[in-house]
Short mmCIF file of C-alpha atoms and ligand atoms in Angstrom, two decimals:
data_model
loop_
_atom_site.label_atom_id
_atom_site.label_comp_id
_atom_site.label_asym_id
_atom_site.label_seq_id
_atom_site.Cartn_x
_atom_site.Cartn_y
_atom_site.Cartn_z
CA MET A 189 15.87 4.27 17.00
CA ARG A 190 13.04 3.54 14.89
CA PRO A 191 13.08 -0.39 13.71
CA ILE A 192 14.30 -1.07 10.57
CA LEU A 193 12.07 -2.64 7.57
CA GLN A 194 13.80 -5.45 5.86
CA VAL A 195 12.24 -6.60 2.62
CA ALA A 196 12.92 -10.28 1.73
CA LEU A 197 12.95 -11.03 -1.87
CA ASP A 198 11.79 -14.68 -1.82
CA GLU A 199 11.59 -14.67 -5.54
CA ILE A 200 13.50 -16.71 -8.18
CA ASN A 201 13.71 -14.30 -11.13
CA LEU A 202 16.43 -11.36 -10.55
CA THR A 203 14.99 -8.71 -12.78
CA ARG A 204 11.47 -9.27 -11.04
CA ALA A 205 13.28 -9.05 -7.81
CA VAL A 206 14.97 -5.81 -8.64
CA ALA A 207 11.95 -4.27 -9.82
CA ILE A 208 9.90 -5.53 -6.60
CA ALA A 209 13.01 -4.19 -4.37
CA LYS A 210 12.76 -0.67 -6.10
CA GLU A 211 9.03 -0.26 -5.33
CA ALA A 212 9.40 -1.44 -1.81
CA ILE A 213 12.09 0.91 -1.08
CA GLU A 214 9.58 3.54 -2.30
CA GLY A 215 7.31 2.47 0.12
CA GLY A 216 9.84 2.82 2.98
CA ALA A 217 11.88 -0.41 3.14
CA ASP A 218 15.32 -0.15 4.50
CA TYR A 219 17.17 -2.99 3.88
CA ILE A 220 16.65 -5.57 1.10
CA GLU A 221 17.14 -9.25 1.56
CA ALA A 222 18.16 -11.30 -1.26
CA GLY A 223 16.03 -14.23 -0.14
CA THR A 224 17.45 -18.02 -0.17
CA PRO A 225 15.24 -19.02 -3.40
CA LEU A 226 16.72 -16.01 -5.16
CA ILE A 227 20.29 -16.86 -3.91
CA LYS A 228 19.73 -20.49 -5.04
CA SER A 229 18.48 -19.43 -8.45
CA GLU A 230 20.76 -16.55 -9.17
CA GLY A 231 23.96 -17.25 -6.88
CA MET A 232 26.11 -14.41 -5.76
CA ASN A 233 24.94 -12.35 -8.86
CA ALA A 234 21.91 -11.74 -7.09
CA ILE A 235 23.69 -10.02 -4.28
CA ARG A 236 26.02 -7.97 -6.71
CA THR A 237 23.03 -6.74 -9.08
CA LEU A 238 21.05 -5.62 -5.77
CA LYS A 239 24.19 -3.94 -4.41
CA ASP A 240 24.56 -2.25 -7.82
CA GLU A 241 21.19 -1.13 -8.55
CA LEU A 242 19.90 -0.13 -5.07
CA LYS A 243 22.65 2.19 -3.72
CA GLY A 244 22.81 3.29 -0.25
CA HIS A 245 20.46 0.33 0.76
CA VAL A 246 22.05 -2.65 3.12
CA ILE A 247 21.61 -5.75 1.04
CA VAL A 248 21.29 -8.92 3.29
CA ALA A 249 22.12 -12.11 2.01
CA ASP A 250 19.85 -14.93 3.49
CA MET A 251 22.50 -17.72 3.15
CA LYS A 252 20.97 -20.04 5.53
CA THR A 253 24.44 -21.55 5.92
CA MET A 254 24.60 -24.74 7.85
CA ASP A 255 28.38 -25.60 7.26
CA THR A 256 31.67 -24.02 5.74
CA GLY A 257 30.49 -20.82 7.64
CA ALA A 258 33.66 -18.68 6.69
CA ILE A 259 33.66 -19.57 3.02
CA GLU A 260 30.03 -18.65 2.56
CA VAL A 261 30.42 -15.45 4.56
CA GLU A 262 33.44 -14.68 2.57
CA MET A 263 31.50 -15.30 -0.79
CA ALA A 264 28.41 -13.07 0.24
CA ALA A 265 30.53 -10.16 1.82
CA LYS A 266 32.58 -10.02 -1.35
CA ALA A 267 29.44 -9.74 -3.47
CA GLY A 268 28.10 -6.94 -1.43
CA ALA A 269 26.23 -8.02 1.49
CA GLY A 270 26.17 -6.19 4.48
CA ILE A 271 24.42 -8.71 6.78
CA ILE A 272 24.66 -12.25 6.20
CA SER A 273 22.46 -15.21 7.67
CA VAL A 274 23.71 -18.70 9.12
CA LEU A 275 21.62 -21.11 10.69
CA GLY A 276 21.32 -21.16 14.54
CA ALA A 277 21.07 -25.06 14.13
CA SER A 278 24.61 -25.41 12.94
CA HIS A 279 27.47 -26.56 15.18
CA ASP A 280 28.98 -23.72 17.11
CA SER A 281 32.12 -24.03 15.47
CA THR A 282 30.29 -23.16 11.98
CA ILE A 283 29.02 -20.24 13.78
CA GLU A 284 32.30 -19.08 15.27
CA ASP A 285 34.17 -19.39 11.65
CA ALA A 286 31.38 -17.50 10.23
CA ILE A 287 31.81 -14.89 13.11
CA ARG A 288 35.63 -14.56 12.35
CA SER A 289 34.93 -14.32 8.64
CA ALA A 290 32.27 -11.61 9.15
CA ARG A 291 34.88 -9.56 11.48
CA LYS A 292 37.30 -9.77 8.67
CA TYR A 293 35.18 -8.66 5.76
CA GLY A 294 33.40 -6.01 7.97
CA VAL A 295 29.95 -7.45 7.74
CA ARG A 296 27.15 -8.49 10.32
CA LEU A 297 26.22 -11.93 10.95
CA MET A 298 22.62 -12.77 11.70
CA VAL A 299 21.89 -16.08 13.23
CA ASP A 300 18.49 -17.68 12.20
CA LEU A 301 16.44 -19.67 15.01
CA ILE A 302 14.44 -21.24 12.29
CA ASN A 303 13.14 -24.65 13.73
CA ILE A 304 15.19 -24.73 17.02
CA GLU A 305 13.66 -26.50 19.81
CA ASP A 306 14.95 -24.22 22.56
CA PRO A 307 15.32 -20.89 20.94
CA VAL A 308 15.79 -18.90 24.12
CA SER A 309 18.74 -20.82 25.35
CA ARG A 310 20.24 -21.11 21.73
CA ALA A 311 19.92 -17.41 21.37
CA VAL A 312 21.77 -17.09 24.88
CA ARG A 313 24.47 -19.11 23.64
CA LEU A 314 24.65 -17.35 20.23
CA GLN A 315 25.21 -14.12 21.77
CA GLU A 316 27.95 -15.47 23.89
CA LEU A 317 29.50 -16.91 20.59
CA GLY A 318 29.49 -13.35 19.25
CA ALA A 319 26.43 -13.05 16.82
CA ASP A 320 25.49 -9.67 15.66
CA ILE A 321 21.82 -10.23 15.46
CA ILE A 322 19.40 -13.03 16.53
CA GLY A 323 17.01 -14.02 13.70
CA VAL A 324 13.43 -14.88 15.54
CA HIS A 325 12.01 -16.92 12.42
CA VAL A 326 9.06 -19.08 11.70
CA GLY A 327 9.75 -20.53 8.19
CA VAL A 328 7.18 -20.35 5.46
CA ASP A 329 6.13 -24.04 5.57
CA GLN A 330 5.96 -23.64 9.40
CA GLN A 331 3.58 -20.69 9.03
CA MET A 332 1.21 -23.00 6.98
CA VAL A 333 0.49 -25.17 9.98
CA GLY A 334 0.00 -22.20 12.18
CA GLN A 335 3.27 -21.48 13.90
CA ASP A 336 3.91 -17.54 14.79
CA PRO A 337 7.15 -15.86 15.50
CA LEU A 338 5.76 -13.38 18.04
CA ASP A 339 4.95 -16.46 20.42
CA VAL A 340 8.66 -16.63 21.43
CA LEU A 341 9.80 -13.02 20.69
CA SER A 342 9.14 -11.56 24.18
CA SER A 343 11.16 -14.41 25.79
CA ILE A 344 14.06 -14.08 23.72
CA ARG A 345 14.14 -10.32 23.91
CA ARG A 346 14.24 -10.62 27.69
CA SER A 347 17.02 -13.07 27.56
CA VAL A 348 19.43 -11.29 25.03
CA ASN A 349 20.76 -7.46 24.61
CA ILE A 350 22.10 -7.68 21.07
CA PRO A 351 19.66 -6.72 18.07
CA ILE A 352 16.94 -9.00 17.25
CA ALA A 353 15.34 -9.50 13.77
CA VAL A 354 11.82 -11.08 13.15
CA ALA A 355 10.40 -12.83 10.43
CA GLY A 356 7.69 -15.34 9.56
CA GLY A 357 4.39 -14.21 7.87
CA LEU A 358 4.11 -10.74 9.13
CA ASP A 359 1.66 -8.19 7.69
CA ALA A 360 0.81 -4.68 8.99
CA GLY A 361 -0.55 -5.79 12.30
CA SER A 362 1.95 -8.47 13.34
CA ALA A 363 4.85 -6.37 12.16
CA ALA A 364 3.73 -3.60 14.51
CA ALA A 365 3.28 -5.76 17.41
CA ALA A 366 6.89 -7.40 16.72
CA ALA A 367 8.09 -3.60 16.85
CA ALA A 368 6.14 -3.05 20.21
CA LEU A 369 7.76 -6.44 21.71
CA GLY A 370 11.27 -5.18 20.87
CA ALA A 371 12.10 -6.29 17.32
CA ASP A 372 14.91 -4.16 15.94
CA ILE A 373 14.72 -5.32 12.42
CA VAL A 374 11.20 -6.36 11.12
CA ILE A 375 11.58 -8.72 7.99
CA VAL A 376 8.37 -8.97 5.65
CA GLY A 377 8.31 -11.27 2.55
CA GLY A 378 5.30 -12.35 1.26
CA ASN A 379 2.81 -9.64 2.32
CA ILE A 380 4.85 -7.04 0.45
CA ILE A 381 6.51 -8.86 -2.42
CA ARG A 382 3.32 -10.53 -3.69
CA SER A 383 1.13 -7.76 -3.11
CA LYS A 384 -0.50 -6.11 -6.25
CA ASP A 385 0.78 -2.86 -4.82
CA VAL A 386 4.18 -3.40 -3.33
CA THR A 387 5.09 0.31 -2.57
CA GLY A 388 1.39 0.69 -0.93
CA SER A 389 2.06 -2.64 1.11
CA ALA A 390 5.57 -1.47 2.13
CA ARG A 391 4.29 1.85 3.19
CA LEU A 392 1.53 0.46 5.25
CA ILE A 393 3.61 -1.84 6.91
CA ARG A 394 6.21 0.92 7.69
CA GLU A 395 3.50 2.90 9.10
CA SER A 396 2.50 0.68 11.24
CA ILE A 397 5.95 -0.36 12.39
CA ASP A 398 6.50 3.21 13.31
CA LYS A 399 3.47 3.47 15.43
CA LYS A 400 4.34 0.21 17.27
CA ALA A 401 0.70 -0.47 17.77
CA ALA A 402 0.47 -2.02 21.27
CA VAL A 403 0.12 -6.03 21.03
CA SER A 404 -3.45 -6.38 20.80
CA GLY A 405 -5.11 -9.27 23.02
CA LYS A 406 -6.26 -10.69 19.58
CA ILE A 407 -8.49 -13.53 20.20
CA ARG A 408 -7.45 -16.09 17.77
CA LYS A 409 -10.27 -17.92 15.84
CA SER A 410 -10.74 -21.49 15.88
CA LEU A 411 -8.80 -23.50 13.24
CA ASP A 412 -12.08 -24.37 11.73
CA GLU A 413 -13.26 -20.81 11.52
CA GLU A 414 -10.03 -19.68 10.13
CA THR A 415 -9.98 -22.42 7.58
CA ARG A 416 -13.58 -21.75 6.27
CA GLU A 417 -12.63 -18.10 6.04
CA ILE A 418 -9.66 -18.70 3.81
CA PHE A 419 -11.07 -21.09 1.59
CA MET A 420 -14.06 -18.75 0.83
CA GLN A 421 -11.34 -16.09 -0.32
CA VAL A 422 -9.40 -18.60 -2.84
CA SER A 423 -10.56 -20.37 -5.76
CA THR A 424 -10.40 -24.30 -6.39
CA PRO A 425 -7.57 -23.70 -8.76
CA ASN A 426 -5.55 -22.31 -5.98
CA ILE A 427 -6.42 -25.26 -3.98
CA SER A 428 -5.53 -27.65 -6.65
CA ASP A 429 -2.21 -25.80 -7.06
CA ALA A 430 -1.54 -25.73 -3.27
CA MET A 431 -1.93 -29.63 -3.46
CA HIS A 432 0.62 -30.02 -6.16
CA ARG A 433 -2.18 -29.68 -8.75
CA GLN A 434 -4.37 -32.26 -7.65
CA PRO A 435 -7.45 -32.80 -9.93
CA ALA A 436 -10.95 -31.77 -8.99
CA MET A 437 -13.82 -34.53 -8.83
CA ARG A 438 -14.15 -36.24 -12.07
CA ASP A 439 -17.29 -35.26 -14.24
CA ILE A 440 -18.83 -33.22 -11.43
CA LYS A 441 -20.40 -29.98 -12.65
CA PRO A 442 -21.57 -26.87 -10.91
CA LEU A 443 -25.63 -26.50 -11.56
CA TYR A 444 -25.29 -22.97 -11.97
CA GLU A 445 -22.57 -19.73 -12.67
CA GLY A 446 -21.24 -17.85 -9.75
CA ILE A 447 -21.35 -20.73 -7.36
CA LYS A 448 -19.23 -20.80 -4.31
CA MET A 449 -19.55 -23.56 -1.61
CA VAL A 450 -17.29 -24.40 1.37
CA GLY A 451 -18.04 -27.09 4.17
CA LYS A 452 -17.00 -30.29 5.75
CA ALA A 453 -18.43 -33.49 4.31
CA VAL A 454 -21.43 -35.35 5.75
CA THR A 455 -21.17 -38.50 3.33
CA VAL A 456 -23.86 -40.64 1.74
CA GLN A 457 -23.38 -44.10 0.23
CA THR A 458 -26.44 -45.04 -1.62
CA PHE A 459 -27.68 -46.93 -4.66
CA ALA A 460 -29.06 -45.95 -8.04
CA GLY A 461 -32.05 -43.61 -7.44
CA ASP A 462 -32.60 -44.62 -3.80
CA TRP A 463 -33.14 -41.24 -2.09
CA ALA A 464 -33.94 -42.30 1.44
CA LYS A 465 -30.54 -42.10 2.96
CA PRO A 466 -29.40 -38.71 0.52
CA VAL A 467 -32.57 -37.06 2.14
CA GLU A 468 -32.31 -38.31 5.66
CA ALA A 469 -28.65 -36.92 5.45
CA SER A 470 -30.33 -33.46 5.39
CA ASP A 471 -31.34 -34.35 9.06
CA VAL A 472 -27.71 -35.17 10.01
CA ALA A 473 -25.99 -32.35 8.29
CA GLY A 474 -26.07 -28.71 9.68
CA PRO A 475 -24.65 -25.26 9.20
CA GLY A 476 -21.13 -25.33 7.58
CA GLU A 477 -21.54 -28.80 6.18
CA VAL A 478 -21.83 -30.29 2.63
CA ILE A 479 -23.90 -33.31 1.62
CA VAL A 480 -21.77 -35.61 -0.37
CA ILE A 481 -23.59 -38.43 -2.25
CA TYR A 482 -22.23 -41.61 -4.07
CA ASN A 483 -25.39 -42.99 -5.94
CA GLY A 484 -23.79 -44.55 -8.99
CA SER A 485 -26.21 -43.71 -11.60
CA ASN A 486 -26.58 -40.74 -14.26
CA TYR A 487 -29.69 -41.94 -15.30
CA VAL A 488 -32.06 -41.96 -12.06
CA SER A 489 -31.92 -39.02 -9.45
CA PRO A 490 -31.74 -39.14 -5.53
CA TRP A 491 -32.04 -35.50 -5.12
CA GLY A 492 -34.26 -32.38 -6.13
CA GLU A 493 -35.48 -29.11 -5.32
CA LEU A 494 -37.47 -30.32 -2.23
CA ALA A 495 -34.59 -31.83 -0.45
CA SER A 496 -32.56 -28.71 -1.31
CA ARG A 497 -34.83 -26.30 0.13
CA GLY A 498 -35.02 -28.22 3.37
CA CYS A 499 -31.05 -27.95 3.62
CA GLN A 500 -31.05 -24.39 2.65
CA GLN A 501 -33.22 -23.43 5.59
CA LYS A 502 -30.74 -25.37 7.89
CA GLY A 503 -27.95 -23.43 6.60
CA ILE A 504 -26.24 -26.75 4.95
CA GLU A 505 -23.89 -25.40 2.44
CA GLY A 506 -24.57 -27.52 -0.58
CA VAL A 507 -24.63 -30.86 -2.08
CA VAL A 508 -22.53 -32.94 -4.53
CA ILE A 509 -23.62 -35.95 -6.06
CA ASP A 510 -21.77 -38.52 -8.07
CA GLY A 511 -24.97 -39.29 -9.82
CA ALA A 512 -27.78 -37.32 -11.45
CA ILE A 513 -29.91 -34.54 -9.86
CA ARG A 514 -33.18 -33.18 -10.97
CA ASP A 515 -35.41 -30.08 -10.99
CA VAL A 516 -32.29 -28.12 -11.65
CA ASP A 517 -34.38 -25.02 -12.98
CA ASP A 518 -35.94 -24.83 -9.44
CA ILE A 519 -32.50 -25.38 -7.52
CA ARG A 520 -30.93 -22.62 -9.86
CA LYS A 521 -33.91 -20.25 -8.72
CA ILE A 522 -33.26 -20.73 -5.10
CA LYS A 523 -29.38 -20.89 -5.46
CA PHE A 524 -28.68 -24.04 -3.59
CA PRO A 525 -24.81 -24.76 -4.26
CA SER A 526 -25.39 -28.16 -6.23
CA PHE A 527 -22.74 -30.13 -8.22
CA ALA A 528 -23.72 -33.38 -9.95
CA SER A 529 -22.46 -35.53 -12.76
CA ALA A 530 -25.81 -35.51 -14.51
CA SER A 531 -29.20 -34.16 -14.84
CA VAL A 532 -32.52 -36.04 -15.42
CA PRO A 533 -36.27 -35.61 -14.73
CA ASN A 534 -36.88 -38.85 -12.95
CA ALA A 535 -36.48 -39.61 -9.45
CA GLY A 536 -36.04 -43.07 -7.87
CA GLU A 537 -37.67 -44.82 -4.92
CA PRO A 538 -36.97 -44.20 -1.22
CA LYS A 539 -35.52 -47.87 -0.37
CA GLY A 540 -33.18 -46.90 2.36
CA MET A 541 -30.20 -48.93 1.23
CA GLY A 542 -26.82 -47.43 2.03
CA GLU A 543 -25.21 -45.57 4.90
CA ILE A 544 -24.74 -42.02 6.09
CA ASN A 545 -21.18 -40.79 7.35
CA VAL A 546 -19.16 -43.55 6.11
CA GLU A 547 -15.98 -43.53 3.71
CA ILE A 548 -17.21 -43.02 0.18
CA MET A 549 -15.84 -42.49 -3.22
CA CYS A 550 -17.19 -39.36 -5.17
CA GLY A 551 -16.07 -38.03 -8.73
CA GLY A 552 -12.81 -40.69 -8.21
CA PHE A 553 -12.16 -39.31 -4.72
CA LYS A 554 -12.09 -40.87 -1.56
CA VAL A 555 -14.18 -38.42 0.95
CA ARG A 556 -14.49 -39.09 4.57
CA PRO A 557 -16.93 -37.34 6.81
CA GLY A 558 -15.34 -34.16 7.81
CA ASP A 559 -13.18 -33.79 5.05
CA TRP A 560 -13.36 -30.17 3.49
CA ILE A 561 -15.30 -29.93 0.20
CA ILE A 562 -14.93 -26.71 -1.86
CA GLY A 563 -16.80 -25.72 -5.03
CA ASP A 564 -16.96 -23.21 -7.33
CA ASP A 565 -17.36 -22.50 -11.22
CA ASN A 566 -14.53 -24.41 -11.97
CA GLY A 567 -15.64 -27.82 -10.27
CA VAL A 568 -15.26 -29.64 -6.85
CA VAL A 569 -11.92 -30.29 -4.87
CA VAL A 570 -11.64 -32.39 -1.69
CA VAL A 571 -9.25 -31.50 0.94
CA PRO A 572 -8.39 -34.16 3.96
CA GLN A 573 -9.39 -32.77 7.03
CA GLU A 574 -5.95 -33.42 8.88
CA ARG A 575 -4.33 -30.93 6.30
CA ALA A 576 -7.24 -28.55 5.73
CA TYR A 577 -5.64 -25.55 7.43
CA GLU A 578 -2.32 -26.13 5.95
CA ILE A 579 -3.71 -26.39 2.32
CA ALA A 580 -5.92 -23.29 2.98
CA ARG A 581 -2.86 -21.31 3.95
CA ARG A 582 -0.88 -22.53 1.06
CA ALA A 583 -3.71 -21.73 -1.29
CA MET A 584 -3.69 -18.27 -0.03
CA GLU A 585 -0.10 -17.72 -0.83
CA VAL A 586 -0.82 -19.24 -4.37
CA LYS A 587 -3.65 -16.37 -4.75
CA LYS A 588 -1.13 -13.80 -3.50
CA SER A 589 1.47 -14.89 -6.11
CA GLU A 590 -0.91 -14.71 -8.66
CA ASP A 591 -2.35 -11.24 -7.62
CA ARG A 592 1.05 -9.95 -8.18
CA VAL A 593 1.52 -11.67 -11.60
CA ARG A 594 -1.80 -10.36 -12.49
CA ALA A 595 -0.52 -6.60 -11.80
CA GLU A 596 2.57 -7.26 -13.66
CA ILE A 597 0.29 -8.60 -16.80
CA GLU A 598 -1.88 -5.74 -16.40
CA ARG A 599 1.26 -3.39 -16.98
CA GLY A 600 1.78 -5.01 -20.47
CA LYS A 601 3.72 -8.27 -20.12
CA THR A 602 2.39 -11.80 -20.85
CA LEU A 603 2.43 -14.61 -18.50
CA ALA A 604 5.36 -16.21 -20.36
CA GLN A 605 7.53 -12.93 -19.66
CA VAL A 606 6.40 -12.57 -16.04
CA VAL A 607 7.39 -16.19 -14.99
CA ASP A 608 10.18 -16.47 -17.43
CA LEU A 609 8.86 -19.66 -18.68
CA TYR A 610 11.85 -20.50 -21.22
CA LYS A 611 14.23 -20.63 -18.46
CA TRP A 612 12.24 -22.72 -16.14
CA GLU A 613 11.03 -25.58 -18.45
CA LYS A 614 12.17 -29.06 -17.20
CA LYS A 615 15.34 -29.76 -18.79
CA THR A 616 15.44 -33.67 -19.49
O1 LIG B 92 13.37 -16.69 5.17
C1 LIG B 92 12.42 -16.59 4.73
C2 LIG B 92 11.96 -18.18 4.38
O2 LIG B 92 12.57 -19.06 5.01
C3 LIG B 92 11.52 -15.57 4.34
O3 LIG B 92 12.37 -14.59 3.67
C4 LIG B 92 10.84 -15.06 5.68
O4 LIG B 92 10.32 -15.81 6.40
C5 LIG B 92 10.23 -13.72 5.39
O5 LIG B 92 9.14 -13.74 4.33
P1 LIG B 92 7.70 -14.20 5.06
O6 LIG B 92 7.17 -12.72 5.51
O7 LIG B 92 6.77 -14.51 3.56
O8 LIG B 92 7.63 -15.11 5.95
#
């Protein structure tokens, strides 16, 4: 039997969720899941509405129940769900009572292994308890720090013989790999529901699942390479949103339009106009790095075109100056990504005060050597190195959501209508 494609509606607006579900069905989705955020936002009404609107399709209630298993299964079953999820991390008594309730109401119970330390032995135990489906699942937040549900799928497949569902950031390639590794149900959320073309994305994933492409021996790029690649694709507003709306470096502006800069910081602490350490930093920095300078004066410059040329030849990504820059016309001509808080014609003197690669303040932000610096036409943001991969992944999720909202606006809605603004204003 060909694997089932289940589309997870991780959405908070029911009207949008129904529209997205219909588009996904057109592309080949079999089961439609009321995602946990949708259930929390709209309650059992979400299940009832999906059941009414999507005749002939199994509706899955992703309840993620942790306690009172029987009551929650009863509620979702009565609303029209055919499969209901409980968490594998719950006590066995919760699972057993949920199973009794599932049997009584003629629905299947999916037990979700999200965040379980030893998923293989828990899966074996859940099979003994009578679970109908094992959910191998890496949650959205776990995906952002690099976890992958396919890492444990084969071992679980070898250990249980009941159906297995797999979820966790799957796309066309990993969905096909999941099917090839023995998944019976392939669950896809973000990569379908946040796509500009939901039907096209669902179709692509449906086709690749059907081909069950052999698991490629894909060599994973280094975390730094992946991080850089993602930062190149997202904007500084996407990154700011991903960091709970963190502001950009204050008063630091791009030198020209169409600028894009991504790199790790080589920092310079210097003093008004002293250009020795800034220019020496171009000998320290290399490809993939950005020189970030605190100079402390908007009236005398520690940097200009000649320093920029030297950096460009070495593959240094750009420069950010809390202070003044000069030769802006020439720097614009060679398009060396540069950001500064002022421009002046006058240079200072090379006195040699200050230090390279120490913690500095730039545009009101602490910057340490190795922190990620991303600049574009909107400004410059700093991402702490420890969270760079996670923030890059979260920024990509922001971008995907915006792509979907943009597609809905292009079909004639306003932003307020698409995001249901009035309903979601903060109540005081
Ligand atoms: O249950 C979920 C999150 O807890 C999601 O529905 C599931 O992970 C599928 O979505 P995605 O493909 O975006 O990971």
